[in-house]
Coordinates of C-alpha atoms in Angstrom, one line a residue:
X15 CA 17.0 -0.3 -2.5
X16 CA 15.4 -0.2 -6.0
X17 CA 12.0 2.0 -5.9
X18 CA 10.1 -0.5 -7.7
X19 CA 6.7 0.5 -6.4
X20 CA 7.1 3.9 -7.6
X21 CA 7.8 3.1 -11.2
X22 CA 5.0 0.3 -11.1
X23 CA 2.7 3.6 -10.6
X24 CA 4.3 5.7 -13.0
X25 CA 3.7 2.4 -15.4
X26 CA 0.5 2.7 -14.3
X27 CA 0.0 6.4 -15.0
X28 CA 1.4 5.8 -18.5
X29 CA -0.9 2.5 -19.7
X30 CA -3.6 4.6 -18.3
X31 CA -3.3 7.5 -20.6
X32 CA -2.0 5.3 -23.4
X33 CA -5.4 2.6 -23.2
X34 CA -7.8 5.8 -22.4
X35 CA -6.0 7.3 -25.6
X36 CA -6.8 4.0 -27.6
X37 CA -10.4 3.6 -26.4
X38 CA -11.6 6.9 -27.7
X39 CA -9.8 6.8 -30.5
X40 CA -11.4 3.5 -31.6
X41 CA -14.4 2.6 -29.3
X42 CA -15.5 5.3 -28.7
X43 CA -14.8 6.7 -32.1
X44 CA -16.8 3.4 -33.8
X45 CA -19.9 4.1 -30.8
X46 CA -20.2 8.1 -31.5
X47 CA -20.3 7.2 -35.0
X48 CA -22.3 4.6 -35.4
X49 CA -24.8 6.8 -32.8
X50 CA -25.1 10.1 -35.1
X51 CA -25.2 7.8 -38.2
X52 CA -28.2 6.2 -36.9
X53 CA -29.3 8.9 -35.4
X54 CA -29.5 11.1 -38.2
X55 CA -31.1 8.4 -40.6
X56 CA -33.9 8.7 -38.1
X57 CA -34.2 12.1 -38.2
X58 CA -34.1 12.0 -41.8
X59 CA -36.7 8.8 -42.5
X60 CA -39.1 10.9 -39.7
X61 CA -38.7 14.2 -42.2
X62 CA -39.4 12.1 -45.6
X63 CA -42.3 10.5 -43.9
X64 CA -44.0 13.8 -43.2
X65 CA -43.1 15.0 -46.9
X66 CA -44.2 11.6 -48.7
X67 CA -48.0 11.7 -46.0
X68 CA -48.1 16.0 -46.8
X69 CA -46.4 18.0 -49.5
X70 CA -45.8 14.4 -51.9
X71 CA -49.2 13.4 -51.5
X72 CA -51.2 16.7 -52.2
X73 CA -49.0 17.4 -55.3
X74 CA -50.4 14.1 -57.0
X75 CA -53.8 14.8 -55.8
X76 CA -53.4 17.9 -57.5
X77 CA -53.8 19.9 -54.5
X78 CA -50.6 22.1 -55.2
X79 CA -48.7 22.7 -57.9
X80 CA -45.1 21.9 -58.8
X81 CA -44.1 25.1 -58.0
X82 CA -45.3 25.2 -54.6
X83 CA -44.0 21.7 -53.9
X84 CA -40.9 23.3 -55.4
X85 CA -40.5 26.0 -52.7
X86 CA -41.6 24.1 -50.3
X87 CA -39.2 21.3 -50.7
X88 CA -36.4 23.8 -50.7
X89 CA -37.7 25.4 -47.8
X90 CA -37.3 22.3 -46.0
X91 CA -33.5 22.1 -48.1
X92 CA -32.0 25.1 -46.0
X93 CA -33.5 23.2 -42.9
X94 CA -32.1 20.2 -43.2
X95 CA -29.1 20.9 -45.3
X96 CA -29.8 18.2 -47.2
X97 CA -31.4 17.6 -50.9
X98 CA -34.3 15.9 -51.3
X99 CA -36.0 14.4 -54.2
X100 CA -39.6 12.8 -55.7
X101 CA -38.7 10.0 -57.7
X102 CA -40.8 7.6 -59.7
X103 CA -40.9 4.3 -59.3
X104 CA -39.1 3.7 -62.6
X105 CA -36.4 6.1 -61.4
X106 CA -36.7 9.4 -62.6
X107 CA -36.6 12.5 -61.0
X108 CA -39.8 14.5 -60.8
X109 CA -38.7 17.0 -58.4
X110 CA -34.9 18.2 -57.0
X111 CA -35.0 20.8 -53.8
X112 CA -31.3 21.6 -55.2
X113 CA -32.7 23.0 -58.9
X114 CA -35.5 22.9 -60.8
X115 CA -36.7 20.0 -62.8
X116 CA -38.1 19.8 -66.7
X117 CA -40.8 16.8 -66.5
X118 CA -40.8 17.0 -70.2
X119 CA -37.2 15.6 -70.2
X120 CA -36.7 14.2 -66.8
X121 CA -33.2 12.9 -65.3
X122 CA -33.0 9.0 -65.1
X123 CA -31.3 7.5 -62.6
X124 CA -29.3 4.3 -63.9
X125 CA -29.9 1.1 -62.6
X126 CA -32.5 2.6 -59.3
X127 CA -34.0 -0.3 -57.6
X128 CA -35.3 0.6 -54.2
X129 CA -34.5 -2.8 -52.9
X130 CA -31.0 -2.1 -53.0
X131 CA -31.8 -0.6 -49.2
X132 CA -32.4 -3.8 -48.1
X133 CA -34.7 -4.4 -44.8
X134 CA -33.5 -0.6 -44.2
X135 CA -34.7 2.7 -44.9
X136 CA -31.4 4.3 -45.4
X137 CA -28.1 3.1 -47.0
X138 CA -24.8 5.3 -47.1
X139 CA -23.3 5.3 -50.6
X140 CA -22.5 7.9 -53.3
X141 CA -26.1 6.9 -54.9
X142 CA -25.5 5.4 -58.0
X143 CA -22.4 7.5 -58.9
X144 CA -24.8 10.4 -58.5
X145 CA -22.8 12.0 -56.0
X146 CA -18.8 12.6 -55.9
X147 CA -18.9 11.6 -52.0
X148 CA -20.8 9.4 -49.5
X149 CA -24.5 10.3 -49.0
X150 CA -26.8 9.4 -46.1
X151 CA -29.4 8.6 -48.3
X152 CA -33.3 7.6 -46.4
X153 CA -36.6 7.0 -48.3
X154 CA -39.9 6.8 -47.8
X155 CA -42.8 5.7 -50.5
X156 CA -45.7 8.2 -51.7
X157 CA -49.1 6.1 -51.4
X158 CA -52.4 6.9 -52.7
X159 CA -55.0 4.2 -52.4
X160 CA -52.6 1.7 -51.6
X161 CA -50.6 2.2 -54.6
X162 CA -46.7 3.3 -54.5
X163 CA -46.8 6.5 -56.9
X164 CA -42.8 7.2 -56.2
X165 CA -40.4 7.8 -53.4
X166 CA -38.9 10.9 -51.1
X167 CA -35.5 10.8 -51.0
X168 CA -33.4 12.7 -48.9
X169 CA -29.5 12.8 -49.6
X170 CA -27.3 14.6 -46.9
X171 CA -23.2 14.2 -47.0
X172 CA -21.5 11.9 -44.5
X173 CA -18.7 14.4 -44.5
X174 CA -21.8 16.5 -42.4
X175 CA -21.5 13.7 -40.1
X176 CA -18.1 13.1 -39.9
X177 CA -17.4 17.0 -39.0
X178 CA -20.0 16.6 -36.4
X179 CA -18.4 13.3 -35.0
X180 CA -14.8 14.8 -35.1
X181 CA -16.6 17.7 -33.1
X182 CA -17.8 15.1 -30.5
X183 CA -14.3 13.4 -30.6
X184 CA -12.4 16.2 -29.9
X185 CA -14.7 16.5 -26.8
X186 CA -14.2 12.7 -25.8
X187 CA -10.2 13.1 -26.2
X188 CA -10.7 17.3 -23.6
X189 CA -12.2 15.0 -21.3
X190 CA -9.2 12.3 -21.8
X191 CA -7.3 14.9 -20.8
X192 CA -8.7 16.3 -17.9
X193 CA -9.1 12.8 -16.5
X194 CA -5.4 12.4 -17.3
X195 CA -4.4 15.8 -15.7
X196 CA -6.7 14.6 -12.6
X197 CA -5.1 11.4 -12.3
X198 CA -1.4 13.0 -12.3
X199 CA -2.2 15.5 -9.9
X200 CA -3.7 12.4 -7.9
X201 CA 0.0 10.7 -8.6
X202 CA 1.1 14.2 -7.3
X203 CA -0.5 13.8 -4.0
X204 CA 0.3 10.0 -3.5
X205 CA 3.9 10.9 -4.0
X206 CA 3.9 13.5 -1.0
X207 CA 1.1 11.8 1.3
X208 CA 1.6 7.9 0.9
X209 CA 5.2 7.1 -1.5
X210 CA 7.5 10.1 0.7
X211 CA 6.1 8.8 4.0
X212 CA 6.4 4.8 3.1
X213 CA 9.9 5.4 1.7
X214 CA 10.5 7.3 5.8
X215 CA 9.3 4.3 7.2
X216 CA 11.4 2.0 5.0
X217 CA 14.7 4.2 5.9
X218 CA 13.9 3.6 9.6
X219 CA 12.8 -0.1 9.6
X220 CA 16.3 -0.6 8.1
X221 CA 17.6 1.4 11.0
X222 CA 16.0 -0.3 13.6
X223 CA 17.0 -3.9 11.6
X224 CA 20.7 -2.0 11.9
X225 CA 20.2 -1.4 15.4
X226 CA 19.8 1.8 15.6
X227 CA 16.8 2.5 17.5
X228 CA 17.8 6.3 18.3
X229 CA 16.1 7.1 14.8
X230 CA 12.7 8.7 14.6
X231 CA 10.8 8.5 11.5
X232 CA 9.9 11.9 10.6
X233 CA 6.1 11.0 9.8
X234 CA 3.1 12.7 11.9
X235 CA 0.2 12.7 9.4
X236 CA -2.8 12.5 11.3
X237 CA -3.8 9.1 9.2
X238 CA -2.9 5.3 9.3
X239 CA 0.5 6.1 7.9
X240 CA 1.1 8.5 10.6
X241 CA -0.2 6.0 12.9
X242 CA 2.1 3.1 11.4
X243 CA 4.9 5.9 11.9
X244 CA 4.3 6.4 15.5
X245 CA 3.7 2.8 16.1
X246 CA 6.8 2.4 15.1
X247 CA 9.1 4.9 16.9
X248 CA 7.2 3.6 19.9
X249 CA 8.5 0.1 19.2
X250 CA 11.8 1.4 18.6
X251 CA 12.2 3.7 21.7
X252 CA 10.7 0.1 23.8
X253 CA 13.6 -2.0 22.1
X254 CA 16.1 0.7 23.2
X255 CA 14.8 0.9 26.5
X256 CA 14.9 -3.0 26.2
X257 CA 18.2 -2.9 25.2
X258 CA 19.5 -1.0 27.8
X259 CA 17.9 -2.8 30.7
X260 CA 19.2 -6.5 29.4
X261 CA 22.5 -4.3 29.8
X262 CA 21.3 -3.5 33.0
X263 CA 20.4 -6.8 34.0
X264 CA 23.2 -8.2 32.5
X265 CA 25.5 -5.8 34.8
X266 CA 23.5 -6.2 38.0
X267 CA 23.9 -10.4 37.1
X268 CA 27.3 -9.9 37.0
X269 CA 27.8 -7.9 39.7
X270 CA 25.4 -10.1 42.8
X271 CA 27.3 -12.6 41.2
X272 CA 31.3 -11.7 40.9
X273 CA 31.3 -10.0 44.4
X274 CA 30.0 -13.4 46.6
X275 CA 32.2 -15.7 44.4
X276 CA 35.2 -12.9 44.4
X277 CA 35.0 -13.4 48.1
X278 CA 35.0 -17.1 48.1
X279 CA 37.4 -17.2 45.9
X280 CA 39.8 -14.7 47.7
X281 CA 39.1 -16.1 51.3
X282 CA 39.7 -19.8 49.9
X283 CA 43.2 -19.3 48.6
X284 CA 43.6 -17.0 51.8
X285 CA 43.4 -20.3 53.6
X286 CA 45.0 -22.6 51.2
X287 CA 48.4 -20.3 51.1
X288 CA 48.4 -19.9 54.8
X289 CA 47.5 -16.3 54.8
X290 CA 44.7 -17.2 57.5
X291 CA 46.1 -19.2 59.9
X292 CA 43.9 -22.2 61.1
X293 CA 42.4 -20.7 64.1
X294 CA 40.8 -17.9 62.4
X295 CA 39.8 -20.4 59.3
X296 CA 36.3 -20.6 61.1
X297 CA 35.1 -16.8 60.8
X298 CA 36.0 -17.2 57.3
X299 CA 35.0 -20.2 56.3
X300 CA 31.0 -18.8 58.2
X301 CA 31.8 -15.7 55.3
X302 CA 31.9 -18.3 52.5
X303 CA 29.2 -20.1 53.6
X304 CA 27.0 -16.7 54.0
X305 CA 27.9 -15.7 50.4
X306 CA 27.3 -19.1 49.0
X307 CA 23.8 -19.0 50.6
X308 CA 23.2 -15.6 49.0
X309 CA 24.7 -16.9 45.2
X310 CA 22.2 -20.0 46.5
X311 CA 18.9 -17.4 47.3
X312 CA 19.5 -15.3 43.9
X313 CA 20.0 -18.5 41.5
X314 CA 16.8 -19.6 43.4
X315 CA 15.0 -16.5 42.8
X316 CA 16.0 -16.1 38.8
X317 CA 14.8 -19.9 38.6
X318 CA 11.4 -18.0 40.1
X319 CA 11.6 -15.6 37.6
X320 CA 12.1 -17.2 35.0
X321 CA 8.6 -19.2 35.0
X322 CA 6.8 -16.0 34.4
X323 CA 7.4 -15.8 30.7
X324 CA 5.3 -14.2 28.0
X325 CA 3.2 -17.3 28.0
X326 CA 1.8 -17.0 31.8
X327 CA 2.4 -19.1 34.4
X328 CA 0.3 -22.6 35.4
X329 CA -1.6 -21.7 38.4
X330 CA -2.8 -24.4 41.1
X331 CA -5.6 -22.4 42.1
X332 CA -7.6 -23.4 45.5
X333 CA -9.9 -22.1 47.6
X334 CA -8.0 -20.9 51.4
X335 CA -8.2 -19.1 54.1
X336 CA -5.5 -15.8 53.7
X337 CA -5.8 -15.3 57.2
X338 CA -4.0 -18.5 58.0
X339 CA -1.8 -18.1 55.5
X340 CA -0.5 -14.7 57.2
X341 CA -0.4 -16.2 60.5
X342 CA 1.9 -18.8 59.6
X343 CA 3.9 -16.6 57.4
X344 CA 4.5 -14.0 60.2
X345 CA 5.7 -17.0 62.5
X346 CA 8.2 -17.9 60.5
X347 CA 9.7 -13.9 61.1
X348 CA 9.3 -14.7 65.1
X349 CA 13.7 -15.1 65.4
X350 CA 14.6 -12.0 63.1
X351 CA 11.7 -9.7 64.7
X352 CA 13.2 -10.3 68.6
X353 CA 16.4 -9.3 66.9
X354 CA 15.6 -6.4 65.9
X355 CA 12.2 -6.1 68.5
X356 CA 9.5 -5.6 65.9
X357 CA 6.4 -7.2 66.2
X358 CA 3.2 -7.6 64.4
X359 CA -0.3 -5.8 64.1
X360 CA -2.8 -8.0 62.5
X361 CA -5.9 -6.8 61.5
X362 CA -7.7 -9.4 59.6
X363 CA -11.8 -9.2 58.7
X364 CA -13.4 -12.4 60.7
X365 CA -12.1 -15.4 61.8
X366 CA -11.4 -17.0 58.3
X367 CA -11.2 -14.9 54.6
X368 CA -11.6 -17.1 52.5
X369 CA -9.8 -16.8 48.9
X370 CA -9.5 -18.3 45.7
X371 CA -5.5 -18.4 43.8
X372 CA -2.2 -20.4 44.2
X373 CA -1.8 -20.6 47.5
X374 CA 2.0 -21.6 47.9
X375 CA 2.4 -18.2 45.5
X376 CA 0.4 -16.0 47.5
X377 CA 1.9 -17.5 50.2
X378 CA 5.5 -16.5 49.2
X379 CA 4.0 -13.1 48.2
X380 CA 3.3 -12.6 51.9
X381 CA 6.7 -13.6 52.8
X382 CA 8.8 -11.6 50.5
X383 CA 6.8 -8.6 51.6
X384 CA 6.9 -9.0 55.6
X385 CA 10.7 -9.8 54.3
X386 CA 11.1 -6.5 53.0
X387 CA 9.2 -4.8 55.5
X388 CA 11.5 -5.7 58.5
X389 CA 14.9 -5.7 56.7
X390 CA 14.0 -1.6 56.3
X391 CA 12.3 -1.2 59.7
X392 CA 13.8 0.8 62.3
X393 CA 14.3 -1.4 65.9
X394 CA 11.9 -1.2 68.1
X395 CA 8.6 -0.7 65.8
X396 CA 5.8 -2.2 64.5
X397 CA 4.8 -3.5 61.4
X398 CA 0.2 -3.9 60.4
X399 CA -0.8 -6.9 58.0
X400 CA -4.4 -5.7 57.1
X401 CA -7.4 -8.0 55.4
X402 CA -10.4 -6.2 54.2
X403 CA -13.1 -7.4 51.6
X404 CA -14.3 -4.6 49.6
X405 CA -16.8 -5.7 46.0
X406 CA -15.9 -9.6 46.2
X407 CA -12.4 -9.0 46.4
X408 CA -10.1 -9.2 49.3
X409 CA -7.3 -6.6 50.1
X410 CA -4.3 -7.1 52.0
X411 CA -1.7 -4.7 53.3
X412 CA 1.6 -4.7 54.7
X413 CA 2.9 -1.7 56.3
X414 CA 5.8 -0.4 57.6
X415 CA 7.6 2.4 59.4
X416 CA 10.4 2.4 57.9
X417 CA 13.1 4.7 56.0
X418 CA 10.4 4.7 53.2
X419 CA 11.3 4.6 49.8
X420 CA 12.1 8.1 47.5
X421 CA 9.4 9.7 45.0
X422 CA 11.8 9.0 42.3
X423 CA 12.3 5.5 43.3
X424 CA 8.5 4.3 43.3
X425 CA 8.2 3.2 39.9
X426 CA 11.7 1.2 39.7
X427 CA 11.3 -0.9 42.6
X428 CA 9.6 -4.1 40.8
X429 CA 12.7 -4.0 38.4
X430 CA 14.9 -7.1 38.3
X431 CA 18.0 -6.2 40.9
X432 CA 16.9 -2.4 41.3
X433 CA 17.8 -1.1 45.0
X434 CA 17.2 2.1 45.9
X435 CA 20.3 4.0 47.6
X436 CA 18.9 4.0 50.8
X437 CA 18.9 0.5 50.7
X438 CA 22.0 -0.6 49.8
X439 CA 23.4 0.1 53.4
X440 CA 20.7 -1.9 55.0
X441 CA 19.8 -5.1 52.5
X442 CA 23.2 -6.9 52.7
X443 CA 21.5 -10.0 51.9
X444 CA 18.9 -8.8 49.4
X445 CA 18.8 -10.1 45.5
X446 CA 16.5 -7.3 44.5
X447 CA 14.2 -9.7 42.8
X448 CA 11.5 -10.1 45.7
X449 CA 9.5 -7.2 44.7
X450 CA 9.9 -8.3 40.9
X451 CA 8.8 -11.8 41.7
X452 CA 6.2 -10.4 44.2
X453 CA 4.2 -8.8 41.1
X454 CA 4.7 -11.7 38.8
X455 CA 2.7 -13.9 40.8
X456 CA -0.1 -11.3 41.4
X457 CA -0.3 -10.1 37.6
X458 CA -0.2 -13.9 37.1
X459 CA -3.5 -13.7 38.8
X460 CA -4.9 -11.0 36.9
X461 CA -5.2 -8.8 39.8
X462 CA -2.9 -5.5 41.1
X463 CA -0.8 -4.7 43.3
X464 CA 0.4 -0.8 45.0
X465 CA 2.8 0.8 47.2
X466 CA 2.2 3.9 48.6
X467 CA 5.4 5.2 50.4
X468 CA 6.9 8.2 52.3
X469 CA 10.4 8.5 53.1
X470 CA 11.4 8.7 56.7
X471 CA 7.8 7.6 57.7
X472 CA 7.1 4.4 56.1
X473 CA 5.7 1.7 53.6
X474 CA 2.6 0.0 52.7
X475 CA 2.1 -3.0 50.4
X476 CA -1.7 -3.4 49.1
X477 CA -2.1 -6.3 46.8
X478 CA -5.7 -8.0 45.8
X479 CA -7.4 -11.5 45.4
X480 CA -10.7 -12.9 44.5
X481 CA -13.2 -13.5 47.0
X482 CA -13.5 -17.2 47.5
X483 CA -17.3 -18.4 47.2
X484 CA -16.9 -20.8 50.1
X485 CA -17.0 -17.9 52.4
X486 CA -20.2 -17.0 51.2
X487 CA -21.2 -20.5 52.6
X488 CA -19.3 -20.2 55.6
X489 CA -21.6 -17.3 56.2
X490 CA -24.5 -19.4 56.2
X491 CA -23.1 -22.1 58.7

């Protein structure tokens, strides 16, 4: 199996650190840039501004001298790093914070025009040729009385800026790296909390596709991988126990069903080779008639069965009286219970209980259970049918005193063809799918059905039913 998801995150983890590497070398290079260039123009044009309205202004109003503005513009020179200049209108240089100036003789600067900023007050340029590398260079004009008397300049290398922005850079590309060293420890933890524990449940879904449903994903993270995990060794142990009771079935299918017709089959060419001589043909031929019923009773019953599938069962639902319904049933019992002297306790609530479900189903529910009671009832007892309504729902009970059924036993008794060993010697005729059948039709209903049981002493049989609303009216007649 190729581990493509993995490398698509290692892909990931590289363009990551690749693009993050190209967008602070370029954007974010350009931005910072372009941000300190501007910034420090401003910074600049605010500075010239306040030398141009102070020191520029009083030194044509005669106010101070040249030396003072000298010092002072120096002064302001170690500040800002940066040199700044008075210059005329026609160019020259009146004053130079970097060295002093001789007004009788003062330096011209070739070709100045102060429109060559433009609609800005700064420009970046080696000024003329002035300088042997770039210059921020900002202005602002000296005005007395409305007249331009010359300009502050203030030149300040871009290689300034550039060390600064490199500074910054190196700053954007630390964080780069953290952010990078975050996001692989992040790959880190994926690997051993999601990629490690996917790649576990992969190995066992293609274990359990293989049929091999022993295999238990070694996952138990308390999260929804962990969950996923569990969910699936839960599947996988239900398809196991699956597994083995279609074996199960399959056996117990092929064992109701090979005995009978193993008998048939033997007693039939008994009498068709002359083994059993024509006077005793009779008892046999009784035997193959008694097997073929039983081959006839469990086909019936896994027809029964068989139309209580994952989808449900259709339901003719009616309003009845179960009372009735029990009467009749336990009639039809009247020849097997003076065999084997049992009779019947009924305690039913009222003359009628009414009820609302299929009745023909309930109806055979009744019978398979008084059916099961007296084929394990002892001779001479008694077995209690009970109705009682308890929070609009009516409970019914069949009880026994019986050889009970074992502790270990309870819970296997609605399985398809289970018998319990203490049955086996009794139920001759028994399928072991009444009880499976019995709690097909009642989940069918939605309701629930119990067995409470003591071995040696007895059964009882509690199912439930809705309360029919017609006996409410009843009440009222």
């Amino acid at each position: 199996m190729k581990r493509t998801l993995y490398i698509k995150i290692l892909l990931g983890y590289l363009i990551f650190g690749i693009l993050g590497f190209i967008a602070v070398a370029t954007f974010t290079s350009s931005c910072s840039m372009n941000y300190i260039e501007k910034q420090e123009a401003k910074d600049l044009y605010r500075e010239s501004n306040l030398i141009a309205s102070t020191y520029a202004t009083n030194y044509y109003k005669h106010a101070i001298t040249l030396d003072e503005l000298q010092k002072q513009l120096e002064a302001v020179d170690t500040y800002l790093n940066a040199d700044i200049w008075i210059v005329s209108t026609s160019g020259d240089i009146l004053v130079n914070s970097d060295q002093p100036v001789d007004l009788t003789n003062p330096e011209k600067i070739e070709d100045f025009s102060i429109t060559d900023f433009g609609n800005r007050y700064y420009r970046i340029s080696n000024f003329y040729d002035y300088f042997p590398q770039e210059q921020l260079t900002v202005f602002s004009q000296i005005t007395i009385g409305y007249k331009v008397k010359g300009y502050v300049l203030i030149h300040k290398p871009v290689s300034q800026m550039v060390t600064y922005h490199s500074e910054l850079l190196n700053i954007s590309y630390f964080t780069l790296l953290i952010l990078i060293g975050c996001a692989f420890v992040l790959l880190i933890l994926f690997t051993f909390t999601i990629y490690r524990p996917i790649r576990k449940i992969i190995r066992g879904a293609d274990a359990y596709a293989a049929g091999d449903f022993d295999y238990k994903i070694p996952v138990h993270s308390n999260d929804e991988i962990g969950y996923l995990a569990a969910s699936l060794n839960y599947m996988a142990n239900e398809l196991n126990t699956l597994e083995d009771d279609q074996r199960k079935f399959v056996s117990n299918v092929s064992h109701d069903f090979r005995s009978p017709l193993t008998s048939i089959k033997g007693y039939v060419e008994a009498m068709l080779d002359g083994t059993i001589p024509p006077e005793m043909q009779e008892k046999y031929l009784k035997i193959i008639v008694f097997e073929t019923e039983r081959l006839t009773k469990l086909t019936h019953g896994l027809l029964e069965l068989n139309k209580y599938g994952s989808h449900g069962t259709m339901l003719d639902r009616s309003d009845f009286d179960i009372n009735q319904i029990i009467k009749q049933t336990a009639q039809t019992f009247e020849g097997t219970c003076k065999e084997k002297r049992i009779t019947f306790h009924l305690i039913l609530t009222g003359q009628s209980l009414f009820v609302r479900a299929d009745m023909s189903k309930i109806q055979q529910v009744v019978y398979n259970l008084i059916d099961n009671a007296i084929k394990f009832s002892h001779h001479d007892s008694e077995i209690t049918i009970e109705t009682t309504e308890k929070n609009e729902k009516v409970f019914v009970s069949v009880k026994d005193s019986g050889i009970g059924i074992p502790k270990d036993s309870l819970n296997k008794i609605w399985e398809r063809f289970y018998k319990t060993d203490l049955s086996r010697g009794k139920d001759k005729k028994g399928t072991g799918l009444g009880l499976a059948i019995v709690k097909e039709i009642i989940q069918a209903h939605d309701e629930n059905i119990n067995v409470i049981s003591t071995e040696g002493v007895g059964t009882e049989f509690i199912f439930t039913l809705p309360l029919s609303y017609k006996e409410s009216e009843n009440s009222y007649e």
